[in-house]
Amino acid sequence: MCSMNTQVRVRFAPSPTGGLHIGGVRTVLFNYLFAKKHKGTFVLRIEDTDQSRFVAGAEEYIFQCLAWCGLNPDESVLKPGEYAPYRQSERKAIYWQYAQQLIAQGHAYYAFDTPEELEKMREQHKSEQNPTPQYNHSLRKHMRNSLTMSEQEVAAALTNNTPFVIRLKVPENRLLSLQDMIRGEVTFDTNLVDDKVLLKADGMPTYHLAVVVDDYLMKISHAFRGEEWLPSAPIHLLLWEYLGWQDAMPQWAHLPLILKPDGHGKLSKRDGDRLGFPVFAMNWEDPKTKELNKGFKEIGFLPEAFINMLALLGWNDGSGQELFSLDELIQQFDISRVHKGGAKFDYEKAKWFNHQYIQKLEHSALLEAVSPFVPSAFHGETKLMERVLPLIKDRLTLLSDIWEQSHFFFTNPEKIDTEAIQSKWDEAKKAFYVSLINAFEQMSTWNEAAIEATFNDVVANHAIKKGEVMLPFRIMLVGGKFGPGVFAIADLITKENCIKRIQNALQQL
Ligand code: GLU
């Protein structure tokens, strides 16, 4: 257990560049659960300093996804607290000031190298042992930067507006350690770290500088992020140290990757397309390519099920319990119980969660949840849908299954599987259905029990086995060998439609 003497403040810090991957939503969830458990604050910070990756609509989309999941931030662009602005592109001047401080202290330097010069450096120093030479403690000595140039040269370059970047001067031969809440102590060798750019030629900070400055200024106490950010940690550790903020450094937790179903590698958006499941929280249409990636929402997941499923990708409470409400998750969640190893994504299991949650949903809530998946022409038929839902609820795995499971209650089947009836069809059976129509016509009370009783009477009068005429009856009413209890269906579609469907089938046989 970590000590909670400080006010808990956590953050999700996405770069709004496209669809929100389930790995991102799980990062949100773990942050959110931790914040709520410790009566803390969940901050959403937009990390949009890479202008070349700006994607219209991506920021709004992130907010929509979090709202759908019910994981709304306490502080954000939409709900600014005392640490505004929450969009990094609006904090440019702040980063500039800290970059200058680092230069003044000798921990960062100007680099004036042109792209051609950088390319030449890579070519010249390439070797079998070192196929991709880095701008680091050794090579920086051969480059055009404020460490190799005289003071006058640097001053002249700056006055002439020569494009520059500011780089971190990563020291040689140091071991840096991080106490990760999931992984324990993780150590990095600075000889393997290059002199990362902190401020780009356009005056924008890179992620490395901005994340450290903002985590400090926004008083972030715990920073949870995906494992893919672990290699960046030594850069951040150096910045926390050089800026003199070490004592305020958040406690880190690097969350395990979400893996492909076969466990080989990180789950990517392409895997979803290939294997036929979503990897984004909500539909994402790339504004440039118009490529549409389906989301869990639109495919028919309930947000509660989606969240529950994600919570168990890399975490459990040790008891074997699988179904947790959000409140239970808040109570039970313990970041130190998150596994180190990657968590395999299992779409069948995800659907199992959804099925469970659909069964638990109250009727009025289910009615509302399925309505986006019902063709709009039938939206007025709420009364009928209210009666249909209890009959088919257990057949719904996705909310989008609703129409496949219920269309025949609302409209006559377009096609009837006559082939399935024909192989055992004969005059005796035909006579039975003709009598059945007659008997139905005479019924004054139309309900499930009365329909079955009439059906049984007609069976008795025809010396036919009930089992032989039940399946054709179902096929006549719904079109195929599916659906709930056939007498319940007959009841709900009305006597008139029931008779019409039998007549219609008889004409086709
Ligand atoms: N902007 C980073 C991202 O897109 C945030 C990483 C972090 O949380 O430090 O995921």
Short mmCIF file of C-alpha atoms and ligand atoms in Angstrom, two decimals:
data_model
loop_
_atom_site.label_atom_id
_atom_site.label_comp_id
_atom_site.label_asym_id
_atom_site.label_seq_id
_atom_site.Cartn_x
_atom_site.Cartn_y
_atom_site.Cartn_z
CA MET A 1 0.00 0.00 0.00
CA CYS A 2 1.21 3.43 -0.80
CA SER A 3 1.01 6.24 1.69
CA MET A 4 -1.79 8.68 0.94
CA ASN A 5 -0.64 11.63 2.97
CA THR A 6 -0.64 13.84 -0.06
CA GLN A 7 -3.81 14.86 -1.82
CA VAL A 8 -4.31 12.31 -4.60
CA ARG A 9 -4.28 13.89 -8.05
CA VAL A 10 -4.00 11.68 -11.11
CA ARG A 11 -4.16 12.43 -14.78
CA PHE A 12 -4.96 10.95 -18.14
CA ALA A 13 -2.91 12.77 -20.74
CA PRO A 14 -3.93 11.73 -24.23
CA SER A 15 -2.63 13.13 -27.46
CA PRO A 16 -5.78 13.72 -29.48
CA THR A 17 -4.70 12.05 -32.69
CA GLY A 18 -7.36 9.44 -33.42
CA GLY A 19 -9.55 6.72 -32.00
CA LEU A 20 -9.42 5.96 -28.28
CA HIS A 21 -7.91 2.48 -27.97
CA ILE A 22 -9.17 0.22 -25.20
CA GLY A 23 -5.69 0.44 -23.67
CA GLY A 24 -6.28 4.17 -23.26
CA VAL A 25 -9.69 3.62 -21.71
CA ARG A 26 -8.18 1.16 -19.25
CA THR A 27 -5.56 3.79 -18.30
CA VAL A 28 -8.44 6.21 -17.72
CA LEU A 29 -10.26 3.60 -15.66
CA PHE A 30 -7.33 2.78 -13.39
CA ASN A 31 -6.66 6.47 -12.85
CA TYR A 32 -10.33 7.09 -12.14
CA LEU A 33 -10.70 4.17 -9.72
CA PHE A 34 -7.59 5.18 -7.84
CA ALA A 35 -8.72 8.81 -7.62
CA LYS A 36 -12.21 7.90 -6.40
CA LYS A 37 -10.92 5.36 -3.92
CA HIS A 38 -8.61 7.90 -2.33
CA LYS A 39 -11.04 10.82 -2.56
CA GLY A 40 -8.72 12.45 -5.05
CA THR A 41 -9.01 14.35 -8.30
CA PHE A 42 -8.93 12.95 -11.81
CA VAL A 43 -7.46 15.39 -14.31
CA LEU A 44 -7.71 15.17 -18.08
CA ARG A 45 -4.90 17.00 -19.81
CA ILE A 46 -4.77 17.32 -23.58
CA GLU A 47 -1.23 16.72 -24.83
CA ASP A 48 -1.43 18.39 -28.20
CA THR A 49 2.02 19.86 -28.64
CA ASP A 50 2.80 17.90 -31.79
CA GLN A 51 1.12 20.14 -34.33
CA SER A 52 1.96 17.82 -37.19
CA ARG A 53 -0.33 15.24 -35.62
CA PHE A 54 -3.34 17.53 -35.12
CA VAL A 55 -6.56 15.75 -36.00
CA ALA A 56 -9.80 17.70 -36.14
CA GLY A 57 -12.46 16.41 -33.78
CA ALA A 58 -10.15 14.08 -31.87
CA GLU A 59 -10.31 16.07 -28.64
CA GLU A 60 -14.13 16.24 -28.58
CA TYR A 61 -14.20 12.55 -29.35
CA ILE A 62 -12.11 11.74 -26.25
CA PHE A 63 -14.61 13.61 -24.08
CA GLN A 64 -17.51 11.78 -25.71
CA CYS A 65 -15.85 8.43 -25.06
CA LEU A 66 -15.24 9.21 -21.40
CA ALA A 67 -18.80 10.45 -20.99
CA TRP A 68 -20.13 7.23 -22.53
CA CYS A 69 -17.96 5.21 -20.13
CA GLY A 70 -19.14 7.29 -17.18
CA LEU A 71 -15.55 8.21 -16.33
CA ASN A 72 -15.77 11.97 -16.45
CA PRO A 73 -12.75 13.96 -15.30
CA ASP A 74 -12.93 16.33 -12.35
CA GLU A 75 -10.70 18.89 -14.06
CA SER A 76 -10.28 19.35 -17.78
CA VAL A 77 -10.57 21.76 -20.66
CA LEU A 78 -14.34 21.53 -20.19
CA LYS A 79 -14.19 21.94 -16.43
CA PRO A 80 -11.14 24.01 -15.64
CA GLY A 81 -9.83 23.93 -12.09
CA GLU A 82 -7.07 26.05 -10.61
CA TYR A 83 -4.37 24.60 -12.90
CA ALA A 84 -5.77 25.79 -16.23
CA PRO A 85 -5.14 25.78 -19.13
CA TYR A 86 -5.50 22.01 -19.53
CA ARG A 87 -4.49 22.01 -23.18
CA GLN A 88 -0.71 21.96 -23.58
CA SER A 89 -0.71 23.98 -26.79
CA GLU A 90 -1.97 26.88 -24.65
CA ARG A 91 0.92 26.59 -22.19
CA LYS A 92 3.78 27.28 -24.57
CA ALA A 93 5.26 30.17 -22.61
CA ILE A 94 5.48 28.06 -19.46
CA TYR A 95 7.60 25.37 -21.12
CA TRP A 96 9.85 27.95 -22.75
CA GLN A 97 10.69 29.38 -19.36
CA TYR A 98 11.73 25.97 -17.97
CA ALA A 99 13.72 25.12 -21.08
CA GLN A 100 15.65 28.36 -20.54
CA GLN A 101 16.21 27.47 -16.91
CA LEU A 102 17.68 24.10 -17.92
CA ILE A 103 20.02 25.79 -20.41
CA ALA A 104 21.16 28.31 -17.80
CA GLN A 105 21.92 25.45 -15.41
CA GLY A 106 23.87 23.52 -18.04
CA HIS A 107 21.36 20.66 -18.29
CA ALA A 108 20.13 21.50 -21.76
CA TYR A 109 21.60 23.11 -24.85
CA TYR A 110 20.68 24.66 -28.19
CA ALA A 111 21.23 22.48 -31.22
CA PHE A 112 21.31 24.12 -34.67
CA ASP A 113 21.87 21.03 -36.80
CA THR A 114 19.91 20.94 -40.02
CA PRO A 115 18.03 17.79 -41.04
CA GLU A 116 20.79 17.16 -43.62
CA GLU A 117 23.47 17.40 -40.97
CA LEU A 118 21.61 14.97 -38.75
CA GLU A 119 21.27 12.56 -41.63
CA LYS A 120 24.98 12.86 -42.40
CA MET A 121 25.82 12.14 -38.77
CA ARG A 122 23.73 8.96 -38.90
CA GLU A 123 25.42 7.84 -42.09
CA GLN A 124 28.93 8.61 -40.88
CA HIS A 125 28.67 6.91 -37.54
CA LYS A 126 26.66 3.92 -38.63
CA SER A 127 28.33 0.62 -37.87
CA GLU A 128 27.37 -2.97 -37.40
CA GLN A 129 27.29 -2.56 -33.61
CA ASN A 130 25.49 0.76 -33.90
CA PRO A 131 23.10 0.72 -36.88
CA THR A 132 21.15 3.81 -35.78
CA PRO A 133 23.55 6.29 -34.16
CA GLN A 134 21.92 8.58 -31.62
CA TYR A 135 22.50 12.21 -30.77
CA ASN A 136 24.00 11.44 -27.37
CA HIS A 137 26.78 12.21 -24.90
CA SER A 138 29.38 11.07 -27.38
CA LEU A 139 28.08 12.27 -30.76
CA ARG A 140 26.93 15.67 -29.55
CA LYS A 141 30.65 16.60 -29.46
CA HIS A 142 30.67 16.40 -33.27
CA MET A 143 27.51 18.41 -33.87
CA ARG A 144 26.53 22.06 -34.18
CA ASN A 145 25.24 22.98 -30.75
CA SER A 146 25.84 25.40 -27.91
CA LEU A 147 28.23 22.90 -26.33
CA THR A 148 30.58 22.86 -29.33
CA MET A 149 30.09 26.44 -30.56
CA SER A 150 31.56 29.53 -28.97
CA GLU A 151 29.32 31.89 -27.03
CA GLN A 152 29.53 34.43 -29.85
CA GLU A 153 28.57 31.86 -32.46
CA VAL A 154 25.55 30.84 -30.43
CA ALA A 155 24.49 34.44 -29.87
CA ALA A 156 24.86 35.15 -33.59
CA ALA A 157 22.87 32.06 -34.57
CA LEU A 158 20.07 33.09 -32.22
CA THR A 159 19.98 36.69 -33.45
CA ASN A 160 19.92 35.47 -37.03
CA ASN A 161 16.92 33.32 -36.23
CA THR A 162 18.73 30.15 -37.20
CA PRO A 163 16.27 27.35 -36.49
CA PHE A 164 17.17 25.44 -33.35
CA VAL A 165 15.90 22.85 -30.95
CA ILE A 166 16.71 22.56 -27.27
CA ARG A 167 18.10 19.20 -26.21
CA LEU A 168 18.52 17.57 -22.82
CA LYS A 169 22.14 16.99 -21.89
CA VAL A 170 21.91 13.41 -20.74
CA PRO A 171 24.84 12.55 -18.47
CA GLU A 172 27.17 9.65 -19.10
CA ASN A 173 27.51 6.63 -16.83
CA ARG A 174 24.62 7.14 -14.50
CA LEU A 175 22.13 4.59 -13.29
CA LEU A 176 18.70 6.05 -12.60
CA SER A 177 16.05 4.21 -10.65
CA LEU A 178 12.34 4.45 -10.42
CA GLN A 179 10.11 2.87 -7.81
CA ASP A 180 7.18 1.64 -9.90
CA MET A 181 4.00 0.73 -7.99
CA ILE A 182 3.52 -2.34 -10.19
CA ARG A 183 7.04 -3.29 -11.22
CA GLY A 184 9.05 -2.35 -8.13
CA GLU A 185 12.47 -0.87 -8.78
CA VAL A 186 13.29 -0.27 -12.43
CA THR A 187 16.80 0.90 -13.33
CA PHE A 188 17.98 2.68 -16.45
CA ASP A 189 21.48 3.24 -17.79
CA THR A 190 21.89 6.80 -19.11
CA ASN A 191 24.46 5.59 -21.64
CA LEU A 192 21.57 4.10 -23.54
CA VAL A 193 19.53 7.32 -23.58
CA ASP A 194 19.96 9.94 -26.29
CA ASP A 195 19.84 13.71 -25.84
CA LYS A 196 16.11 14.04 -26.37
CA VAL A 197 14.70 17.19 -27.90
CA LEU A 198 12.83 19.18 -25.23
CA LEU A 199 11.72 22.10 -27.32
CA LYS A 200 11.17 21.94 -31.05
CA ALA A 201 12.00 24.41 -33.80
CA ASP A 202 8.37 25.63 -33.77
CA GLY A 203 8.73 26.66 -30.14
CA MET A 204 6.52 23.85 -28.90
CA PRO A 205 7.79 21.55 -26.21
CA THR A 206 8.06 17.85 -26.83
CA TYR A 207 6.06 15.44 -24.76
CA HIS A 208 9.03 14.87 -22.41
CA LEU A 209 9.37 18.44 -21.24
CA ALA A 210 5.65 19.17 -21.20
CA VAL A 211 4.69 16.06 -19.24
CA VAL A 212 7.17 16.75 -16.47
CA VAL A 213 6.41 20.45 -16.21
CA ASP A 214 2.67 19.86 -16.14
CA ASP A 215 2.74 16.92 -13.77
CA TYR A 216 4.66 19.20 -11.43
CA LEU A 217 2.57 22.34 -11.88
CA MET A 218 -0.71 20.41 -11.74
CA LYS A 219 0.47 18.72 -8.55
CA ILE A 220 0.03 15.20 -9.91
CA SER A 221 0.66 12.74 -7.08
CA HIS A 222 0.43 9.48 -9.04
CA ALA A 223 1.12 8.96 -12.72
CA PHE A 224 -0.29 5.83 -14.31
CA ARG A 225 0.40 5.23 -17.97
CA GLY A 226 0.96 2.45 -20.44
CA GLU A 227 4.08 0.31 -20.34
CA GLU A 228 5.13 1.72 -23.70
CA TRP A 229 6.18 4.88 -21.85
CA LEU A 230 8.67 3.09 -19.59
CA PRO A 231 11.64 3.76 -21.92
CA SER A 232 10.89 7.49 -21.57
CA ALA A 233 11.10 7.35 -17.80
CA PRO A 234 14.85 8.06 -17.50
CA ILE A 235 14.41 11.31 -19.42
CA HIS A 236 11.62 12.29 -17.07
CA LEU A 237 13.64 11.29 -14.01
CA LEU A 238 16.47 13.55 -15.14
CA LEU A 239 14.09 16.44 -15.73
CA TRP A 240 12.50 16.08 -12.30
CA GLU A 241 15.97 16.13 -10.82
CA TYR A 242 17.36 19.02 -12.91
CA LEU A 243 14.33 21.19 -12.34
CA GLY A 244 14.78 20.61 -8.60
CA TRP A 245 11.38 19.02 -8.12
CA GLN A 246 12.43 15.54 -7.09
CA ASP A 247 10.52 15.65 -3.83
CA ALA A 248 7.30 16.39 -5.67
CA MET A 249 7.71 13.63 -8.24
CA PRO A 250 4.60 11.50 -8.65
CA GLN A 251 4.60 7.81 -7.86
CA TRP A 252 4.68 5.94 -11.12
CA ALA A 253 2.85 2.89 -12.33
CA HIS A 254 3.38 1.56 -15.83
CA LEU A 255 0.37 -0.51 -16.82
CA PRO A 256 0.77 -3.77 -18.73
CA LEU A 257 0.06 -3.85 -22.44
CA ILE A 258 -3.18 -5.23 -23.78
CA LEU A 259 -2.09 -8.05 -26.06
CA LYS A 260 -3.56 -9.64 -29.16
CA PRO A 261 -5.79 -12.65 -28.42
CA ASP A 262 -2.92 -15.03 -29.20
CA GLY A 263 -0.66 -13.14 -26.79
CA HIS A 264 1.82 -12.16 -29.50
CA GLY A 265 2.32 -8.41 -29.38
CA LYS A 266 0.27 -5.35 -28.57
CA LEU A 267 -3.37 -5.30 -29.67
CA SER A 268 -3.60 -2.93 -32.59
CA LYS A 269 -6.45 -1.37 -34.49
CA ARG A 270 -5.51 -3.63 -37.41
CA ASP A 271 -6.05 -6.73 -35.27
CA GLY A 272 -9.58 -5.59 -34.67
CA ASP A 273 -10.26 -5.27 -38.40
CA ARG A 274 -8.61 -8.61 -39.07
CA LEU A 275 -10.35 -10.54 -36.31
CA GLY A 276 -13.67 -8.76 -36.43
CA PHE A 277 -13.93 -6.92 -33.15
CA PRO A 278 -13.62 -3.28 -32.10
CA VAL A 279 -10.54 -1.87 -30.39
CA PHE A 280 -11.80 1.69 -29.95
CA ALA A 281 -14.30 2.79 -27.31
CA MET A 282 -16.51 4.52 -29.87
CA ASN A 283 -16.68 4.71 -33.66
CA TRP A 284 -13.82 6.71 -35.04
CA GLU A 285 -13.83 8.02 -38.57
CA ASP A 286 -10.51 9.36 -39.74
CA PRO A 287 -11.37 12.84 -41.04
CA LYS A 288 -8.77 12.57 -43.83
CA THR A 289 -9.00 9.00 -45.07
CA LYS A 290 -12.67 8.58 -44.05
CA GLU A 291 -11.71 5.16 -42.76
CA LEU A 292 -14.21 4.08 -40.12
CA ASN A 293 -13.20 1.99 -37.13
CA LYS A 294 -16.05 0.54 -35.17
CA GLY A 295 -16.38 1.21 -31.47
CA PHE A 296 -17.59 -0.93 -28.58
CA LYS A 297 -20.49 1.48 -28.12
CA GLU A 298 -21.79 1.21 -31.65
CA ILE A 299 -21.25 -2.52 -31.83
CA GLY A 300 -23.66 -2.89 -28.93
CA PHE A 301 -21.79 -2.91 -25.64
CA LEU A 302 -23.19 -1.48 -22.45
CA PRO A 303 -20.66 0.92 -20.94
CA GLU A 304 -20.86 -0.86 -17.57
CA ALA A 305 -19.94 -4.18 -19.17
CA PHE A 306 -17.16 -2.58 -21.18
CA ILE A 307 -15.69 -1.03 -18.04
CA ASN A 308 -15.97 -4.24 -16.02
CA MET A 309 -14.24 -6.18 -18.80
CA LEU A 310 -11.43 -3.62 -19.01
CA ALA A 311 -10.88 -3.60 -15.25
CA LEU A 312 -10.00 -7.28 -15.42
CA LEU A 313 -7.47 -6.82 -18.20
CA GLY A 314 -4.43 -6.87 -15.97
CA TRP A 315 -6.10 -6.72 -12.56
CA ASN A 316 -8.21 -8.88 -10.25
CA ASP A 317 -9.01 -8.70 -6.56
CA GLY A 318 -7.71 -12.21 -5.88
CA SER A 319 -11.12 -13.66 -5.00
CA GLY A 320 -12.11 -14.96 -8.42
CA GLN A 321 -14.98 -12.47 -8.63
CA GLU A 322 -15.52 -11.25 -12.18
CA LEU A 323 -18.59 -9.03 -12.07
CA PHE A 324 -18.02 -5.71 -10.36
CA SER A 325 -20.13 -2.58 -10.37
CA LEU A 326 -18.21 0.67 -10.69
CA ASP A 327 -18.68 1.26 -6.96
CA GLU A 328 -17.31 -2.16 -6.16
CA LEU A 329 -14.35 -1.53 -8.42
CA ILE A 330 -13.66 1.71 -6.61
CA GLN A 331 -13.71 -0.16 -3.30
CA GLN A 332 -11.66 -3.13 -4.42
CA PHE A 333 -9.18 -1.64 -6.85
CA ASP A 334 -5.58 -1.79 -5.74
CA ILE A 335 -2.95 -0.58 -8.19
CA SER A 336 -0.27 -2.77 -6.64
CA ARG A 337 -2.31 -5.83 -7.61
CA VAL A 338 -2.08 -4.94 -11.31
CA HIS A 339 0.01 -7.58 -13.09
CA LYS A 340 3.33 -6.85 -14.73
CA GLY A 341 2.72 -9.14 -17.69
CA GLY A 342 0.60 -8.18 -20.68
CA ALA A 343 -3.12 -8.99 -20.60
CA LYS A 344 -4.53 -10.96 -23.54
CA PHE A 345 -7.67 -9.50 -25.01
CA ASP A 346 -10.46 -12.04 -25.34
CA TYR A 347 -13.45 -10.83 -27.35
CA GLU A 348 -15.59 -13.82 -26.41
CA LYS A 349 -15.04 -12.95 -22.77
CA ALA A 350 -15.89 -9.31 -23.49
CA LYS A 351 -19.19 -10.47 -24.98
CA TRP A 352 -19.80 -12.69 -21.98
CA PHE A 353 -19.59 -9.61 -19.76
CA ASN A 354 -22.03 -7.78 -21.99
CA HIS A 355 -24.49 -10.66 -21.90
CA GLN A 356 -24.31 -10.72 -18.10
CA TYR A 357 -24.95 -6.98 -17.86
CA ILE A 358 -27.85 -7.11 -20.29
CA GLN A 359 -29.50 -9.76 -18.12
CA LYS A 360 -29.07 -7.57 -15.04
CA LEU A 361 -30.43 -4.44 -16.65
CA GLU A 362 -33.81 -3.15 -15.55
CA HIS A 363 -36.49 -3.20 -18.18
CA SER A 364 -36.82 0.51 -18.79
CA ALA A 365 -33.04 0.86 -19.04
CA LEU A 366 -32.80 -2.05 -21.47
CA LEU A 367 -35.58 -0.57 -23.57
CA GLU A 368 -33.61 2.63 -23.85
CA ALA A 369 -30.30 0.85 -24.47
CA VAL A 370 -31.60 -1.21 -27.39
CA SER A 371 -33.51 1.59 -29.06
CA PRO A 372 -30.57 2.88 -31.17
CA PHE A 373 -30.41 -0.60 -32.69
CA VAL A 374 -34.08 -0.75 -33.64
CA PRO A 375 -34.94 0.68 -37.08
CA SER A 376 -36.43 4.12 -36.61
CA ALA A 377 -39.68 3.13 -38.32
CA PHE A 378 -40.45 0.97 -35.28
CA HIS A 379 -39.49 3.43 -32.56
CA GLY A 380 -43.14 4.19 -31.88
CA GLU A 381 -43.84 0.58 -30.90
CA THR A 382 -42.59 0.90 -27.35
CA LYS A 383 -45.54 -0.97 -25.84
CA LEU A 384 -44.87 -4.00 -27.98
CA MET A 385 -41.11 -3.84 -27.35
CA GLU A 386 -41.79 -3.77 -23.63
CA ARG A 387 -43.58 -7.10 -23.97
CA VAL A 388 -41.03 -8.56 -26.37
CA LEU A 389 -37.93 -7.80 -24.29
CA PRO A 390 -38.53 -10.30 -21.47
CA LEU A 391 -38.94 -13.04 -24.08
CA ILE A 392 -35.69 -12.43 -25.90
CA LYS A 393 -33.45 -10.79 -23.34
CA ASP A 394 -31.45 -13.94 -22.67
CA ARG A 395 -30.66 -14.16 -26.38
CA LEU A 396 -28.97 -10.78 -26.46
CA THR A 397 -25.18 -10.78 -26.28
CA LEU A 398 -24.82 -7.43 -27.96
CA LEU A 399 -27.50 -4.75 -27.85
CA SER A 400 -27.31 -4.80 -31.62
CA ASP A 401 -28.66 -8.38 -31.60
CA ILE A 402 -32.04 -6.90 -30.76
CA TRP A 403 -33.43 -6.66 -34.27
CA GLU A 404 -32.25 -10.07 -35.40
CA GLN A 405 -33.93 -11.54 -32.33
CA SER A 406 -37.14 -9.53 -32.47
CA HIS A 407 -37.95 -8.23 -35.96
CA PHE A 408 -40.64 -10.88 -36.50
CA PHE A 409 -42.69 -9.43 -33.64
CA PHE A 410 -42.97 -6.17 -35.53
CA THR A 411 -43.12 -7.18 -39.16
CA ASN A 412 -44.06 -10.24 -41.19
CA PRO A 413 -41.01 -12.31 -42.08
CA GLU A 414 -39.70 -11.38 -45.51
CA LYS A 415 -38.69 -14.92 -46.32
CA ILE A 416 -39.85 -18.21 -44.90
CA ASP A 417 -37.51 -21.18 -44.77
CA THR A 418 -39.97 -23.36 -46.70
CA GLU A 419 -37.23 -25.88 -47.46
CA ALA A 420 -37.02 -26.79 -43.80
CA ILE A 421 -40.74 -27.57 -43.83
CA GLN A 422 -41.03 -29.18 -47.25
CA SER A 423 -39.05 -32.36 -46.66
CA LYS A 424 -41.68 -33.62 -44.23
CA TRP A 425 -44.69 -31.90 -45.72
CA ASP A 426 -47.83 -33.84 -46.71
CA GLU A 427 -51.58 -33.43 -47.10
CA ALA A 428 -52.23 -34.43 -43.49
CA LYS A 429 -50.12 -31.58 -42.28
CA LYS A 430 -51.70 -29.15 -44.63
CA ALA A 431 -55.15 -30.20 -43.35
CA PHE A 432 -53.95 -29.63 -39.81
CA TYR A 433 -52.97 -26.00 -40.47
CA VAL A 434 -56.21 -25.31 -42.32
CA SER A 435 -58.10 -26.51 -39.24
CA LEU A 436 -55.77 -24.51 -37.03
CA ILE A 437 -56.66 -21.34 -38.92
CA ASN A 438 -60.34 -22.09 -38.45
CA ALA A 439 -59.91 -22.79 -34.77
CA PHE A 440 -57.90 -19.61 -34.28
CA GLU A 441 -60.54 -17.58 -36.08
CA GLN A 442 -63.11 -18.74 -33.56
CA MET A 443 -61.07 -17.80 -30.51
CA SER A 444 -62.40 -14.87 -28.54
CA THR A 445 -59.59 -14.65 -26.00
CA TRP A 446 -56.15 -14.44 -27.54
CA ASN A 447 -53.33 -15.19 -25.15
CA GLU A 448 -50.45 -17.61 -24.88
CA ALA A 449 -52.30 -20.24 -22.81
CA ALA A 450 -55.46 -20.08 -24.89
CA ILE A 451 -53.51 -20.36 -28.13
CA GLU A 452 -51.64 -23.43 -26.89
CA ALA A 453 -54.87 -25.03 -25.69
CA THR A 454 -56.50 -24.50 -29.10
CA PHE A 455 -53.40 -25.82 -30.83
CA ASN A 456 -53.48 -28.95 -28.63
CA ASP A 457 -57.17 -29.50 -29.42
CA VAL A 458 -56.54 -29.33 -33.15
CA VAL A 459 -53.59 -31.72 -32.75
CA ALA A 460 -55.88 -34.19 -30.93
CA ASN A 461 -58.53 -33.98 -33.65
CA HIS A 462 -56.01 -34.72 -36.38
CA ALA A 463 -54.28 -37.78 -35.00
CA ILE A 464 -50.99 -35.98 -35.59
CA LYS A 465 -48.06 -35.62 -33.23
CA LYS A 466 -47.63 -32.17 -31.70
CA GLY A 467 -43.87 -32.46 -32.21
CA GLU A 468 -44.34 -32.74 -35.96
CA VAL A 469 -46.36 -29.54 -36.33
CA MET A 470 -44.60 -27.30 -33.83
CA LEU A 471 -41.49 -26.56 -35.91
CA PRO A 472 -43.38 -25.71 -39.13
CA PHE A 473 -45.64 -23.47 -37.04
CA ARG A 474 -42.59 -21.62 -35.72
CA ILE A 475 -41.10 -21.28 -39.19
CA MET A 476 -44.42 -19.90 -40.51
CA LEU A 477 -44.49 -17.25 -37.80
CA VAL A 478 -40.86 -16.14 -37.66
CA GLY A 479 -39.34 -17.30 -40.94
CA GLY A 480 -36.84 -19.81 -39.55
CA LYS A 481 -35.88 -22.14 -36.72
CA PHE A 482 -35.32 -19.46 -34.11
CA GLY A 483 -37.02 -17.26 -31.58
CA PRO A 484 -38.53 -17.73 -28.14
CA GLY A 485 -41.63 -19.77 -27.23
CA VAL A 486 -43.84 -20.02 -30.28
CA PHE A 487 -47.16 -19.50 -28.44
CA ALA A 488 -45.79 -16.36 -26.83
CA ILE A 489 -44.84 -15.14 -30.30
CA ALA A 490 -48.31 -15.96 -31.63
CA ASP A 491 -49.82 -14.01 -28.77
CA LEU A 492 -47.76 -10.87 -29.32
CA ILE A 493 -48.06 -10.68 -33.09
CA THR A 494 -51.90 -10.67 -32.73
CA LYS A 495 -54.43 -13.19 -33.92
CA GLU A 496 -54.86 -11.50 -37.25
CA ASN A 497 -51.14 -11.58 -38.10
CA CYS A 498 -50.77 -15.10 -36.83
CA ILE A 499 -53.49 -16.33 -39.18
CA LYS A 500 -52.08 -14.27 -42.03
CA ARG A 501 -48.63 -15.76 -41.60
CA ILE A 502 -49.96 -19.32 -41.62
CA GLN A 503 -52.00 -18.58 -44.76
CA ASN A 504 -49.05 -16.97 -46.43
CA ALA A 505 -46.85 -19.99 -45.67
CA LEU A 506 -49.46 -22.45 -46.93
CA GLN A 507 -49.47 -20.65 -50.26
CA GLN A 508 -45.74 -21.14 -50.60
CA LEU A 509 -45.71 -24.84 -49.70
N1 GLU B 1 0.61 12.06 -24.15
C1 GLU B 1 0.97 10.72 -23.77
C2 GLU B 1 0.01 9.78 -24.52
O1 GLU B 1 -0.44 10.13 -25.55
C3 GLU B 1 0.86 10.58 -22.27
C4 GLU B 1 1.79 9.60 -21.67
C5 GLU B 1 1.84 9.80 -20.16
O2 GLU B 1 0.82 9.54 -19.52
O3 GLU B 1 2.87 10.22 -19.64
O4 GLU B 1 -0.30 8.71 -24.10
#
